[in-house]
Coordinates of N, CA and C in Angstrom, one line a residue:
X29 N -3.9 -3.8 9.8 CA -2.4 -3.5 10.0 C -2.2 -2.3 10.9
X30 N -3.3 -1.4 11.1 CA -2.7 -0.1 12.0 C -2.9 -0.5 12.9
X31 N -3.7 -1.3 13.6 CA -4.3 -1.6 15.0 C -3.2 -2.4 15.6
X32 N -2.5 -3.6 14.7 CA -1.3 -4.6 15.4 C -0.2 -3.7 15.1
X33 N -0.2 -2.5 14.3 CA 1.3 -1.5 14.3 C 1.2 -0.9 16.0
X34 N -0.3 -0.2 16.0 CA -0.3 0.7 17.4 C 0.0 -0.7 18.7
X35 N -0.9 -1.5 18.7 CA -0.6 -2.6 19.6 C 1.2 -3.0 19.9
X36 N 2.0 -3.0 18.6 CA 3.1 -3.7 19.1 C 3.9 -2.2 19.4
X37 N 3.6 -1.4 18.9 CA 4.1 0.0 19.1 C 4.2 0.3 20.5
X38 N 3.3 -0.1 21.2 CA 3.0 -0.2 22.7 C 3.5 -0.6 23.4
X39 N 3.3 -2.1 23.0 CA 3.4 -3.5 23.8 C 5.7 -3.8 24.0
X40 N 5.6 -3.7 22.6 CA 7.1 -4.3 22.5 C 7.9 -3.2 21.8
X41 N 8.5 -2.0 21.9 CA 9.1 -1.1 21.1 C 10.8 -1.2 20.9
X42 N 10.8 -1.6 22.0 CA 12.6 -2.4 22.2 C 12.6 -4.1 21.8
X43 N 11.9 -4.8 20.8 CA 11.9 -5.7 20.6 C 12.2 -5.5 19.1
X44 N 13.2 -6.1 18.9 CA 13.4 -5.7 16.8 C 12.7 -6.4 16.1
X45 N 12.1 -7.6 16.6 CA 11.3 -8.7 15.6 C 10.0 -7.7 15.2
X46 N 9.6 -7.6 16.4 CA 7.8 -7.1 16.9 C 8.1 -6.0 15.9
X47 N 9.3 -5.0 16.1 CA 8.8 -3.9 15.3 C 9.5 -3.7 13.7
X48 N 10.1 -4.9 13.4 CA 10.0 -4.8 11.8 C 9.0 -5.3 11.5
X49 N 8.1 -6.2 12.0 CA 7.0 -6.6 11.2 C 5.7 -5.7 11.8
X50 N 5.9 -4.9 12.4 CA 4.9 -3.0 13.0 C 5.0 -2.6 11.8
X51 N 6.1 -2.4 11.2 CA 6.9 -1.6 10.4 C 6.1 -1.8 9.3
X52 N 6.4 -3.2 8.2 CA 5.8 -3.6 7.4 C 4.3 -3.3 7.5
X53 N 3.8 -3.6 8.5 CA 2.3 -3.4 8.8 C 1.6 -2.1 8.3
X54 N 2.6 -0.6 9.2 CA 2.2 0.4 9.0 C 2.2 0.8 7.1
X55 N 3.7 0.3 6.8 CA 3.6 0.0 4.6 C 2.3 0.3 4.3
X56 N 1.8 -1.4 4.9 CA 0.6 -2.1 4.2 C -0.4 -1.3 4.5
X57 N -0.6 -0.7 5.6 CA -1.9 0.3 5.8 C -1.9 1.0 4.8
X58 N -0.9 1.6 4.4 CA -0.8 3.2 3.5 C -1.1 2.8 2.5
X59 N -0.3 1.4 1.8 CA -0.7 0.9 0.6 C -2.4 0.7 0.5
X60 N -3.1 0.4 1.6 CA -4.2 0.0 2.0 C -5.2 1.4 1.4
X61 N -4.5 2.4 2.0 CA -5.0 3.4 1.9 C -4.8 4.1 0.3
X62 N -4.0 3.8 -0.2 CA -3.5 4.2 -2.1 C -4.5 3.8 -2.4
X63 N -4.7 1.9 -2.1 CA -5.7 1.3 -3.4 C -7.0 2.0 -2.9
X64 N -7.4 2.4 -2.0 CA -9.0 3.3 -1.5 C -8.7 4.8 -2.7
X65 N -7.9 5.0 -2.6 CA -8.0 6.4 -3.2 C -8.2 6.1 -5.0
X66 N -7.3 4.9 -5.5 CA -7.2 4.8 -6.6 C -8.9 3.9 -6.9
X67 N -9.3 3.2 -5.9 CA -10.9 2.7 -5.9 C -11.4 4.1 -6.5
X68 N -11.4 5.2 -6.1 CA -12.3 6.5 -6.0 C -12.3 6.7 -7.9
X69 N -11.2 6.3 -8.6 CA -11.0 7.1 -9.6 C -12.4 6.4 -10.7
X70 N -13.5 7.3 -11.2 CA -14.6 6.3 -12.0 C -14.0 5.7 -12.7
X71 N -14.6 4.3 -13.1 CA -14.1 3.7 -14.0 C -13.5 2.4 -13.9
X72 N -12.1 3.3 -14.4 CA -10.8 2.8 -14.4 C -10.4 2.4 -12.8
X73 N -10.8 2.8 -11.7 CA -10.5 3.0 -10.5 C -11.9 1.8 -10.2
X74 N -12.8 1.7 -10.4 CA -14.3 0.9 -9.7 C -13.5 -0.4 -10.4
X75 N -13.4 -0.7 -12.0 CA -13.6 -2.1 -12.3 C -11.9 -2.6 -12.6
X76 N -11.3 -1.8 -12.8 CA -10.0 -2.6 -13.2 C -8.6 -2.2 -12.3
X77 N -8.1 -1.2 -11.8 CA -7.2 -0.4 -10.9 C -7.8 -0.8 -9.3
X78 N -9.0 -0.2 -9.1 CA -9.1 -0.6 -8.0 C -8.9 -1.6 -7.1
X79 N -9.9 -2.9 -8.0 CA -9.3 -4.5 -7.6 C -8.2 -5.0 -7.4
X80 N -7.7 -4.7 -8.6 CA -6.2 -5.4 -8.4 C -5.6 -4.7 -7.2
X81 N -5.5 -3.5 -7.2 CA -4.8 -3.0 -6.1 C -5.2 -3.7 -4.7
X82 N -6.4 -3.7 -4.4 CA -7.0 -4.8 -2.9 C -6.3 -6.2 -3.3
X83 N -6.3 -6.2 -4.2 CA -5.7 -8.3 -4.2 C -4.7 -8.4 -3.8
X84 N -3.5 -7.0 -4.8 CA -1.8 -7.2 -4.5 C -1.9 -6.9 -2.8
X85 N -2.7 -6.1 -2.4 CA -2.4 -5.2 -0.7 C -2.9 -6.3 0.1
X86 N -4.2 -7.6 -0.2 CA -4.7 -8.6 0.5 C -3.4 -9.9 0.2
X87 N -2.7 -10.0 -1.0 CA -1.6 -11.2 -1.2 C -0.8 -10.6 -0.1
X88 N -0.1 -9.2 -0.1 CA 0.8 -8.9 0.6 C 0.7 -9.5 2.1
X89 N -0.7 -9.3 2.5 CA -1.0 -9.0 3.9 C -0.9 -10.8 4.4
X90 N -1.3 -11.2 3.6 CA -0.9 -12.9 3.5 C 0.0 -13.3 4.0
X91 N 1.1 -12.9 3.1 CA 2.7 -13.4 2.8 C 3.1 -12.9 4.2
X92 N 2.5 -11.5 4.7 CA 3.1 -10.8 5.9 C 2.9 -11.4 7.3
X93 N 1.5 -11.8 7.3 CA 1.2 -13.1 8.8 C 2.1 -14.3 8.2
X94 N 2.5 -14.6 7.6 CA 3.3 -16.0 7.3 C 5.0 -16.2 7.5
X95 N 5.2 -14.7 6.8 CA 6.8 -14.3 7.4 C 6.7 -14.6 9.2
X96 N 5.5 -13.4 9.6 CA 5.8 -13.4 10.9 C 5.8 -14.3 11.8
X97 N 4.9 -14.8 11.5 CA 4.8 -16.3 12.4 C 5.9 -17.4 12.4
X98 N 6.9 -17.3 11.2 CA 7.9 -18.1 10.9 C 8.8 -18.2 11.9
X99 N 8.8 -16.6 12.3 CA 10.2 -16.5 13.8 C 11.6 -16.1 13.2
X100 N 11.5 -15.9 11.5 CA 13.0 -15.3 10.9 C 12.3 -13.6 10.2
X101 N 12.7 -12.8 10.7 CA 12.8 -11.3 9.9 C 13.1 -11.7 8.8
X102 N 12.0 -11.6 7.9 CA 11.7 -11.4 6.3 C 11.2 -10.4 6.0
X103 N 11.6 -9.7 4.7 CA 11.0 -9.0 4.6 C 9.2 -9.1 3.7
X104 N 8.4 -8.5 3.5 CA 7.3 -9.1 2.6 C 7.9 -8.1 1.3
X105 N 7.2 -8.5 0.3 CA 8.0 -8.2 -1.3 C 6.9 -7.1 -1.5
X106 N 8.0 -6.3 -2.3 CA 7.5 -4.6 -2.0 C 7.0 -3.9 -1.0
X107 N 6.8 -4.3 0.2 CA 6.7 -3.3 1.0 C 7.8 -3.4 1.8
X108 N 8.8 -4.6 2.4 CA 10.2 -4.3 2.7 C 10.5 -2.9 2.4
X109 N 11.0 -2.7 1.4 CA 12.1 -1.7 1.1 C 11.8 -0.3 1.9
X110 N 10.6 -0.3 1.9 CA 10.1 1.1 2.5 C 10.0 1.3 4.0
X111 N 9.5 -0.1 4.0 CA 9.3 -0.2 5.6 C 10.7 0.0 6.5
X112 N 11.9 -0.3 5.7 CA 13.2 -0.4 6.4 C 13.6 1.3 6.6
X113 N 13.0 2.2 6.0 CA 13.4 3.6 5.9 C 12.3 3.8 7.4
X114 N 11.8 3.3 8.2 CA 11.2 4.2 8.9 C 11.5 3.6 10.4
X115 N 12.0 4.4 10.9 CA 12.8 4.5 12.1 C 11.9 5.1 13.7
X116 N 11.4 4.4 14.2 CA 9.8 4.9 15.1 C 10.6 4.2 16.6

């Protein structure tokens, strides 16, 4: 997700489609980045927290190539909301 955020960041910045779904992308990295830190925690973080957190951030990242490709601005579920606060 950071590499197609910087890519469209680049490529298309005056394009509104390209960069709500940048937008979403950059979410998904950070979220990307939570479930790494919550992986770290022993335990609770290796066998039960950790995982799930990769599956919800891997479903998201799903749902997110599938909005985009559709051609309608969707938002993806839970990272929308946040992604709309960030103004780049």
């Amino acid at each position: 997700p950071l590499v197609g955020f910087i890519i469209a960041l680049l490529a298309k910045k005056k394009d509104k489609y390209v960069m709500h779904y940048a937008n979403q992308g950059l979410v998904l990295f950070i979220a990307w980045v939570i479930a790494a830190v919550v992986w770290m925690i022993p335990i609770i973080g290796w066998f039960i927290l950790g995982p799930i957190c990769y599956i919800i951030v891997f479903v998201l990242w799903i749902i997110g190539i599938f909005y985009s490709l559709s051609g309608k601005m969707k938002d993806i579920p839970i990272i929308g909301r946040y992604s709309s606060k960030i103004h780049i």
